[in-house]
Short mmCIF file of C-alpha atoms in Angstrom, two decimals:
data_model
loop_
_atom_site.label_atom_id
_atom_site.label_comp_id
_atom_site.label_asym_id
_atom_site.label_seq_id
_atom_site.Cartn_x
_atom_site.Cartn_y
_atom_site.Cartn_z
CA UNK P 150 0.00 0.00 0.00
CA UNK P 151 2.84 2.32 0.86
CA UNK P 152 4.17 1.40 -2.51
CA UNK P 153 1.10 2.52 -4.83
CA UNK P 154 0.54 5.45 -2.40
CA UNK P 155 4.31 6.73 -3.15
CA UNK P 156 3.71 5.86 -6.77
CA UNK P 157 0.19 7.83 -6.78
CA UNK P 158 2.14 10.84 -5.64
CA UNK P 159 4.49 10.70 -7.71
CA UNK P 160 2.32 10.14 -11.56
CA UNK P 161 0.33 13.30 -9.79
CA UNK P 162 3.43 15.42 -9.49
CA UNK P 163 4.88 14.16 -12.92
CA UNK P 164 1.81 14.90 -14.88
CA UNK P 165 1.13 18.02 -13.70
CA UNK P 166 4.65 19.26 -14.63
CA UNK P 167 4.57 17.92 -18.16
CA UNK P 168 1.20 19.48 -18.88
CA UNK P 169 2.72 23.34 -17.76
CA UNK P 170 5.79 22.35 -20.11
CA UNK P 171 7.94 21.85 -16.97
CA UNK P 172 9.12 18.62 -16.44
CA UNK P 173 12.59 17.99 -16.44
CA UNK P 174 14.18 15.12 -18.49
CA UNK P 175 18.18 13.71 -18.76
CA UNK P 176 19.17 15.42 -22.14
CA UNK P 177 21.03 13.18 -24.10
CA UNK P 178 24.70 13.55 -24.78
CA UNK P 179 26.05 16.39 -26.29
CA UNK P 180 29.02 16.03 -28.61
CA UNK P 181 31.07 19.67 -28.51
CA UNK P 182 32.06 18.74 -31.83
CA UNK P 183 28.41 18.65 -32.99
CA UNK P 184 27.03 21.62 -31.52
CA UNK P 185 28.43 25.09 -30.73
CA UNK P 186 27.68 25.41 -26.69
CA UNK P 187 26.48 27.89 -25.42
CA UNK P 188 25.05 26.42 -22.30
CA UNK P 189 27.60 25.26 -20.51
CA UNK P 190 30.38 27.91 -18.16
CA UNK P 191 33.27 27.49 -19.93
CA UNK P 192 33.81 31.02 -20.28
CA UNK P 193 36.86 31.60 -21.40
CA UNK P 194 37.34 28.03 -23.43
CA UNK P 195 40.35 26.88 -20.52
CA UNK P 196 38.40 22.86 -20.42
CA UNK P 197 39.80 22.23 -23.44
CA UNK P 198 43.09 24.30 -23.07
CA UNK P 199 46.52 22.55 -23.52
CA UNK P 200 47.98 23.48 -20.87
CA UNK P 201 44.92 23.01 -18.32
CA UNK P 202 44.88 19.21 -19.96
CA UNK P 203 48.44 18.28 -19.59
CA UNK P 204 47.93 19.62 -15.69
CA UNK P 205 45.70 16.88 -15.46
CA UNK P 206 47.13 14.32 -16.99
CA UNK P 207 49.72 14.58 -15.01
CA UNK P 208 48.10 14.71 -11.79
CA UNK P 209 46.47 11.35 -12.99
CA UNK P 210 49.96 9.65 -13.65
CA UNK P 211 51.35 11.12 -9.99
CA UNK P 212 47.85 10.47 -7.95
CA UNK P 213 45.73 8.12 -9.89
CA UNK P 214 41.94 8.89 -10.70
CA UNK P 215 40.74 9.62 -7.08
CA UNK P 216 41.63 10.87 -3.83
CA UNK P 217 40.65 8.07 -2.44
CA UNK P 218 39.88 9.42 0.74
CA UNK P 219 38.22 11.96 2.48
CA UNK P 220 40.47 15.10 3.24
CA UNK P 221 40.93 14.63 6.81
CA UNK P 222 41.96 10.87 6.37
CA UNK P 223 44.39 10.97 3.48
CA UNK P 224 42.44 12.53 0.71
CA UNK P 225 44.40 15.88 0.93
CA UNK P 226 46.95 15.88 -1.16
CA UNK P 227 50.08 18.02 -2.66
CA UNK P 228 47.88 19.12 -5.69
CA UNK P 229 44.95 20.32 -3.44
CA UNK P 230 47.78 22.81 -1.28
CA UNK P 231 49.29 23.56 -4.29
CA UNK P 232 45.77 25.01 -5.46
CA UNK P 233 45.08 26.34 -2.51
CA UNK P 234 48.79 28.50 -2.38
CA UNK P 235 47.91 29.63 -5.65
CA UNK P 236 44.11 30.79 -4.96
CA UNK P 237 44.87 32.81 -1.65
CA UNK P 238 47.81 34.58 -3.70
CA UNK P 239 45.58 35.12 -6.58
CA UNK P 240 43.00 36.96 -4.30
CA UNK P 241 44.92 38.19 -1.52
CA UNK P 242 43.46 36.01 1.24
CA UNK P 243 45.20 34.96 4.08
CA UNK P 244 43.21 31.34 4.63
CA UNK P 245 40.91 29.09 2.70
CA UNK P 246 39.53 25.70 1.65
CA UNK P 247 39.30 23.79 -1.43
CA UNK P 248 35.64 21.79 -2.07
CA UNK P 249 33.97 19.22 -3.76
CA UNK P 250 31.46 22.16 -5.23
CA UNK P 251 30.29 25.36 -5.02
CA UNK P 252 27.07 23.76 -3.89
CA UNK P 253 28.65 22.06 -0.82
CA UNK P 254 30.66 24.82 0.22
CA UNK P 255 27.87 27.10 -0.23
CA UNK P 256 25.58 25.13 2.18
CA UNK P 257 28.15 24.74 4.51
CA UNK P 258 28.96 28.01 5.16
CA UNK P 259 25.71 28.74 6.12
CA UNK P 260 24.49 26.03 7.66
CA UNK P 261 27.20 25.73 10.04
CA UNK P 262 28.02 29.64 10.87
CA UNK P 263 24.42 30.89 11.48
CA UNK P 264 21.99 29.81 13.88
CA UNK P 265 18.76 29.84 15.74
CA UNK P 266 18.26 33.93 16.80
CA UNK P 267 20.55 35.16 13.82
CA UNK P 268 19.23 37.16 10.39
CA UNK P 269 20.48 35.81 6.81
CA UNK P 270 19.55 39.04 4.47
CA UNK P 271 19.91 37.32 0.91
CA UNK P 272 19.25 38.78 -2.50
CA UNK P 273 16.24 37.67 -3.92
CA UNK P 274 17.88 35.59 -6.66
CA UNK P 275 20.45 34.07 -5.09
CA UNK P 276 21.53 30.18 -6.03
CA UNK P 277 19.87 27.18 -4.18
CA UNK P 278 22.72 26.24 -2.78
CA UNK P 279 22.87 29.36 -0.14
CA UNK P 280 18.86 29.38 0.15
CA UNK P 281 19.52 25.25 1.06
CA UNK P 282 22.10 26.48 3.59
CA UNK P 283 20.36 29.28 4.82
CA UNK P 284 17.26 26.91 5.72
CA UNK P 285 19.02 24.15 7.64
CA UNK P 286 20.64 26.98 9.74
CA UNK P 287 17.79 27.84 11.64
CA UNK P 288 18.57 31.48 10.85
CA UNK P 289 15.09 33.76 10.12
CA UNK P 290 15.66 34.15 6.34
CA UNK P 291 14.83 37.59 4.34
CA UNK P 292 15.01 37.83 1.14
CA UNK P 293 15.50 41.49 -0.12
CA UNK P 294 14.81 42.46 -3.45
CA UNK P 295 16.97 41.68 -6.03
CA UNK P 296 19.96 44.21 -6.54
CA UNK P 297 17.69 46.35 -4.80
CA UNK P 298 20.36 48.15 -1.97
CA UNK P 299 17.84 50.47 -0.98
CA UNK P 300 15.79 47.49 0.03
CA UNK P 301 18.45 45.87 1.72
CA UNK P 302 19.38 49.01 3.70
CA UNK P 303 16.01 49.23 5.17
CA UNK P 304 16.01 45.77 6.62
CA UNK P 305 19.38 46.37 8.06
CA UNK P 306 18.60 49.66 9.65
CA UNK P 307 15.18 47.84 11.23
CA UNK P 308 16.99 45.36 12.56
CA UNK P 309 19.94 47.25 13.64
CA UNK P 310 18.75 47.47 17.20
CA UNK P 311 18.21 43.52 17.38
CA UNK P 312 20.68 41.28 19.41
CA UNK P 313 21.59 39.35 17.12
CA UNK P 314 24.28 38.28 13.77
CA UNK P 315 23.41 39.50 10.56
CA UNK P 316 24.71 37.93 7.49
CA UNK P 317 24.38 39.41 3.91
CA UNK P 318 24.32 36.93 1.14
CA UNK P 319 24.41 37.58 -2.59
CA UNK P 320 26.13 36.24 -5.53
CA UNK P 321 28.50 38.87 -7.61
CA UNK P 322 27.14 38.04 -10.91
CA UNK P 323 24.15 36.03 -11.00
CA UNK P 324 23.71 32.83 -12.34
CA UNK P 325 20.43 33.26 -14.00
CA UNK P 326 20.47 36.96 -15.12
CA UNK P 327 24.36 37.89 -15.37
CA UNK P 328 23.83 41.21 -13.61
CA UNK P 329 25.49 42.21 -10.57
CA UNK P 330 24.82 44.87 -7.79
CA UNK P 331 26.67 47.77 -6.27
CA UNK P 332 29.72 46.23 -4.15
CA UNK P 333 30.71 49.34 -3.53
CA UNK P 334 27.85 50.17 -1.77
CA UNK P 335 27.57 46.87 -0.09
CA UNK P 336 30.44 47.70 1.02
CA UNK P 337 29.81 50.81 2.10
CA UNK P 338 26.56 49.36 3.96
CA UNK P 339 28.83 46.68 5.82
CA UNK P 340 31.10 49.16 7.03
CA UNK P 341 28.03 51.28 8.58
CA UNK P 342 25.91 48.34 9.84
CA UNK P 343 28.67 46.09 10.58
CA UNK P 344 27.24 42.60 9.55
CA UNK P 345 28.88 39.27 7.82
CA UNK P 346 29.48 39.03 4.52
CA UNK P 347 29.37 36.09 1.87
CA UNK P 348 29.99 36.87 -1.59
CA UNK P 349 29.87 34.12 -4.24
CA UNK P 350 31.84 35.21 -7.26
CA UNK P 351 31.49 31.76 -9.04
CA UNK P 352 30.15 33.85 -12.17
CA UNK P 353 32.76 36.53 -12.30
CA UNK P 354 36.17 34.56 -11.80
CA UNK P 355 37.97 35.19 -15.09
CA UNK P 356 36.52 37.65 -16.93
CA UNK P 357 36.46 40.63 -14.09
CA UNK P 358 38.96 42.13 -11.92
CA UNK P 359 42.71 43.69 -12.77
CA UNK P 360 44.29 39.92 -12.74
CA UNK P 361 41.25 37.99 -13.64
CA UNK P 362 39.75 36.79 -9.91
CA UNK P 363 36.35 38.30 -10.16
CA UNK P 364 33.95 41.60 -9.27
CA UNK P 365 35.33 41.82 -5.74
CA UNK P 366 38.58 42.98 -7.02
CA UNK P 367 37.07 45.01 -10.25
CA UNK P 368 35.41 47.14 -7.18
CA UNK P 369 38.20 47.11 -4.71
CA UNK P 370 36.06 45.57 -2.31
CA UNK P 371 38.03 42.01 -1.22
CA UNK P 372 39.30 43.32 2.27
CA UNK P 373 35.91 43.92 2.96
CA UNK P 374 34.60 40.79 1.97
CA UNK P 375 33.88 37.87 5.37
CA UNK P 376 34.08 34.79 3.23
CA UNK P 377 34.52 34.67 -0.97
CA UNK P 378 33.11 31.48 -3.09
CA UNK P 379 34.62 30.78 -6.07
CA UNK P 380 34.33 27.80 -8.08
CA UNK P 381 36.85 25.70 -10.62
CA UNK P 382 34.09 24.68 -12.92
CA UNK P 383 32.83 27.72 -14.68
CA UNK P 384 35.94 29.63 -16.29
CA UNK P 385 38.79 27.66 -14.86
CA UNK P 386 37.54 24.54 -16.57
CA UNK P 387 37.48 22.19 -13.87
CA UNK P 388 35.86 21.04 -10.85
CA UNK P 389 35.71 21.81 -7.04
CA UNK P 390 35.04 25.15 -5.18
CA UNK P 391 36.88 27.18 -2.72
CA UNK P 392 36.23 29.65 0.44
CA UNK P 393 38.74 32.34 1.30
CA UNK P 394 38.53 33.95 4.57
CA UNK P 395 40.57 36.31 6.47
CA UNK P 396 40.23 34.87 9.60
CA UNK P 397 41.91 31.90 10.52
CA UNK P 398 38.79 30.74 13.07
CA UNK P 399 36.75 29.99 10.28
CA UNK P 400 38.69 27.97 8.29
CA UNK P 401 39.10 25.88 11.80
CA UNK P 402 36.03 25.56 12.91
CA UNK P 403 34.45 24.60 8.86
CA UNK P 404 37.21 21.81 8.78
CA UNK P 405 35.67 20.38 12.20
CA UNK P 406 31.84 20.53 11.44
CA UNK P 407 31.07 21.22 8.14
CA UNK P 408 29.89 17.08 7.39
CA UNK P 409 30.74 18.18 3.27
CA UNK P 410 33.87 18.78 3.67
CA UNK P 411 34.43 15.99 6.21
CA UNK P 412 32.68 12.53 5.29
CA UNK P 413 32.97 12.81 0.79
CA UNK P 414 35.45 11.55 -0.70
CA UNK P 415 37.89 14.24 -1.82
CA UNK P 416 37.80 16.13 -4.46
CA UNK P 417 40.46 14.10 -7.67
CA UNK P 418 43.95 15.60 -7.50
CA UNK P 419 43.84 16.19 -11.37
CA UNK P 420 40.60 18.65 -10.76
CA UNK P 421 42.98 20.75 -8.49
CA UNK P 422 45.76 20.81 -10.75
CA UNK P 423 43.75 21.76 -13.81
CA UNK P 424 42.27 24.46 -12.02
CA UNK P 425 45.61 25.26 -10.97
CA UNK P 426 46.83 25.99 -14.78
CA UNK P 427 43.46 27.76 -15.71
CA UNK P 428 44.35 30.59 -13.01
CA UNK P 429 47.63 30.55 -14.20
CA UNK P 430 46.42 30.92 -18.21
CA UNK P 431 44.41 33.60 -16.63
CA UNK P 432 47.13 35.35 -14.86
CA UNK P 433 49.21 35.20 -18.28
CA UNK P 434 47.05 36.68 -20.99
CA UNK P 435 44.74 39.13 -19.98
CA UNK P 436 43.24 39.02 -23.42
CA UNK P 437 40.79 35.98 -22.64
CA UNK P 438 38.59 38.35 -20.63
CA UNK P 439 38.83 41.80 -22.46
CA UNK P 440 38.04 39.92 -26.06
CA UNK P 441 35.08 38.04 -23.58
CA UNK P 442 33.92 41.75 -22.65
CA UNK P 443 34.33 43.02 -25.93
CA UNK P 444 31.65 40.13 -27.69
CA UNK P 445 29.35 40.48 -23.97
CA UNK P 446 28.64 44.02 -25.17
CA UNK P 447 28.59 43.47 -29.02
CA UNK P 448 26.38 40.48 -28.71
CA UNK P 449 23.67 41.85 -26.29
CA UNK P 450 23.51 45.53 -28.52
CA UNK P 451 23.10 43.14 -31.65
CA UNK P 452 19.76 41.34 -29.20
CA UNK P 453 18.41 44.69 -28.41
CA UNK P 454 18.96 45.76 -32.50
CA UNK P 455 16.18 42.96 -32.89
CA UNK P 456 14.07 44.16 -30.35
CA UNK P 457 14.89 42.18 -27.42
CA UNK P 458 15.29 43.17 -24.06
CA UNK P 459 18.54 42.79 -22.21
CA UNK P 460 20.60 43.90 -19.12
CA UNK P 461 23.20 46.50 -20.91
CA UNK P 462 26.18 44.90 -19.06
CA UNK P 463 29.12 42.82 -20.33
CA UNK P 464 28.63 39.93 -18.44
CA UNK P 465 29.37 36.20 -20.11
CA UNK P 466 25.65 35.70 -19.07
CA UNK P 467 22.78 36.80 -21.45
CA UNK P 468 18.97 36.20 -20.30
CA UNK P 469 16.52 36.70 -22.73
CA UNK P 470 13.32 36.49 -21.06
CA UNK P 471 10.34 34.91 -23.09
CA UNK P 472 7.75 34.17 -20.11
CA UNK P 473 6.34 30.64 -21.38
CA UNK P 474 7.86 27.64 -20.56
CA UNK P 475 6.43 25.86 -23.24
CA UNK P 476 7.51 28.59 -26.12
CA UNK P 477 10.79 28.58 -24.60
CA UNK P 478 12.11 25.54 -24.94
CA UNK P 479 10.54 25.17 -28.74
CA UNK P 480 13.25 28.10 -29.15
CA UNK P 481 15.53 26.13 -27.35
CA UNK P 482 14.97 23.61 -29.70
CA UNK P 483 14.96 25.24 -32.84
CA UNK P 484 18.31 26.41 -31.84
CA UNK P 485 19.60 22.82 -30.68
CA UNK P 486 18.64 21.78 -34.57
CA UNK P 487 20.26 24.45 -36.39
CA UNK P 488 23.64 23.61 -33.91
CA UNK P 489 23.63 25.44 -31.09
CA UNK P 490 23.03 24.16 -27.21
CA UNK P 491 22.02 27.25 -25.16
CA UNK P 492 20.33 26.74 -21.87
CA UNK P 493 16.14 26.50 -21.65
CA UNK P 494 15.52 28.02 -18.03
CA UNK P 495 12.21 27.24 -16.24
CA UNK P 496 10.46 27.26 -12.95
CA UNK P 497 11.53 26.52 -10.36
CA UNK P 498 14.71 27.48 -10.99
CA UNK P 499 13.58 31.05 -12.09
CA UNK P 500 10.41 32.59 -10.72
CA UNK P 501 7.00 31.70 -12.87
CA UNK P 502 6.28 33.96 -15.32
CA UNK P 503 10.21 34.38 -16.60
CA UNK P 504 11.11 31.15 -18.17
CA UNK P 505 14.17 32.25 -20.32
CA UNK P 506 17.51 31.32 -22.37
CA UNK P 507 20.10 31.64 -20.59
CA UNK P 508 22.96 32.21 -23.10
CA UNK P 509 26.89 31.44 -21.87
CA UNK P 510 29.10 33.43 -24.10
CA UNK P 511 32.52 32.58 -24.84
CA UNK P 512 35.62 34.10 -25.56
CA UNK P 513 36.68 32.32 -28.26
CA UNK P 514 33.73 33.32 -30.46
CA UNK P 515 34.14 34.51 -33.67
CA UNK P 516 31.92 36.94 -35.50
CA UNK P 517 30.66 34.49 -38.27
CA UNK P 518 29.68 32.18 -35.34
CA UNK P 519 27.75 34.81 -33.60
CA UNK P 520 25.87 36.10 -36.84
CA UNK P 521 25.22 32.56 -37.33
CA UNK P 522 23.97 32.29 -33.67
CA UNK P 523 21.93 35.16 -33.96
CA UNK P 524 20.10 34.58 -37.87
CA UNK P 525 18.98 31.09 -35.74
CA UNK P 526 17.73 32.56 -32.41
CA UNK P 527 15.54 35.49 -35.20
CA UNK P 528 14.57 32.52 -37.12
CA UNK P 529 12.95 30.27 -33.94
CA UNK P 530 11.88 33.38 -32.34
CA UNK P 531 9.54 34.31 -35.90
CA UNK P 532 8.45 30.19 -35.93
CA UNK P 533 7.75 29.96 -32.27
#
């Protein structure tokens, strides 16, 4: 009985998200050499970079295929300090940690450091993984709107007077609509109100910032920043996360009760060392993220030529906003046929009402792949 009950609730669930258009389904596999991606975060092309592959390689002849371990046992390795050296010199952090993924290290962080009585202030559209964090805290959570600092600023000075830890949350760029706020101001408003801060640059590493390691050094603001998330499998064309800190204390007490970090299996030493020559491809030619710039602004002017709305920003993130799920994804899939993968975004991931393309750009674009891109998207948009 259990059994039929289960599998009652689940046809009910299932067939109620395939008649709004917005059941999920494993895509099949994409060949790169069959499609021109622009779906997936490779921002600046470094997956498929020599350099980045002979890294791994050989980290796999030196360490073998796994860790092996968790990274308290034996699972920490050479290649994960050597990554670690390199990211805390790259930002200009004193301490950190190297993770299985953004999403672990993002929950962590919050589920461990705030508790029962304290305030999480979070930008509206910030990723799962902090809202998942944020909810096993037993923090109140408040979402303010999103990039709205005027919003945020309210709640802080209501709750100014409180007793209590307030943490501010938000990504640099966002994942879903490639803008970014003021961190200026944010950091501005920490320095006033005096609360914790948690920035996620997992969007931004490589293509902002003087030396390529995101918005928080584009706006001067790292010092400032409590804890920084980056992760190795956007632009650095790898996998794994990291958290910088500047004190010491948190690094401790994350390695002693954060159970992600404690009871996986560590992250492969080849991951770390890849990641390891993607900062330093970064570090060497600074022309990865200006030409990535340069086609962010082109591309989205050429968009709003054909009468589309988008953010006027030069973020490697384009959303282009068509409200049905169901019409979206037929674009999606015109696209798909005529050779190009871009991403078909739909509730819940965004909010109903703004299913979307998301649309990675790349640095290594040419023009005659972009007016190719954009005949296609004209063409789908006119059939759909």
């Amino acid at each position: 009985m259990m059994q039929e009950a289960l599998s009652d609730r689940i046809n009910e669930v299932l067939e109620e998200r395939s008649s709004k258009g917005l059941e999920r389904s494993i895509p099949n596999p994409h060949s790169s050499e069959d499609y021109v991606n622009l779906a997936d975060n490779d921002y600046l092309g470094l997956a498929r970079h020599p350099q980045v592959i002979d890294a791994a390689v050989n980290a796999f002849k030196i360490f073998g295929s796994s860790a092996s371990a968790s990274p308290l046992v034996s699972g920490y390795k050479s290649a994960h300090q050597s990554l670690l050296d390199k990211v805390l010199n790259w930002h200009r952090f004193d301490y950190g940690m190297i993770w299985n993924s953004g999403y672990a290290a993002n929950q962590a962080i919050l589920s461990q450091l705030a508790g029962a009585g304290d305030l999480i202030l979070a930008d509206r559209l910030i990723h799962n993984s902090m809202i998942s964090g944020s909810m096993r805290s037993g923090a109140r959570l408040v979402r303010y709107r999103h990039c709205d600092l005027d919003h945020l600023e309210a709640l802080l000075v209501a709750n100014a007077k409180n007793d209590r830890i307030i943490f501010v949350v938000t990504e640099s760029v966002f994942s879903m609509d490639g803008d970014f706020p003021d961190l200026k101001r944010l950091a501005a408003l920490k320095s006033k109100f005096g609360f914790f801060w948690i920035v996620d640059e997992a969007h931004a590493l490589g293509w902002y910032g003087s030396s390529g390691c995101g918005l928080a050094e584009e706006f001067g603001v790292a010092a400032e920043v409590d804890i920084l998330v980056g992760t190795l499998g956007k632009a650095l064309g790898s996998m794994g996360a990291y958290t910088l800190f500047h004190d010491d204390r948190l690094k401790r007490f994350l390695a002693n009760f954060a159970g992600e970090f404690i009871y996986s299996t560590y992250l492969a030493p080849s991951s770390a060392a890849a990641a390891e020559a993607a900062i330093s491809c970064i570090q060497k030619d600074d022309s990865l993220r200006s030409k990535g710039r340069e086609i962010a602004r082109r591309f989205r002017g050429e968009l709003s030529t054909m009468g589309l709305e988008v953010t006027d920003i030069d973020s490697p993130i384009v959303s282009v906003i068509f409200g049905d799920a169901a019409r979206t994804m037929e674009i999606a899939e015109s696209l798909r046929r005529d050779g190009f993968l871009v991403g078909g975004i739909r509730p819940p991931t965004v909010p109903q009402g703004s299913s979307r393309l998301r649309i990675s750009l790349k640095a290594n674009l040419d023009s005659e792949t972009i007016d190719r891109f954009l005949a296609s998207l004209k063409k789908a948009i006119d059939l759909s």
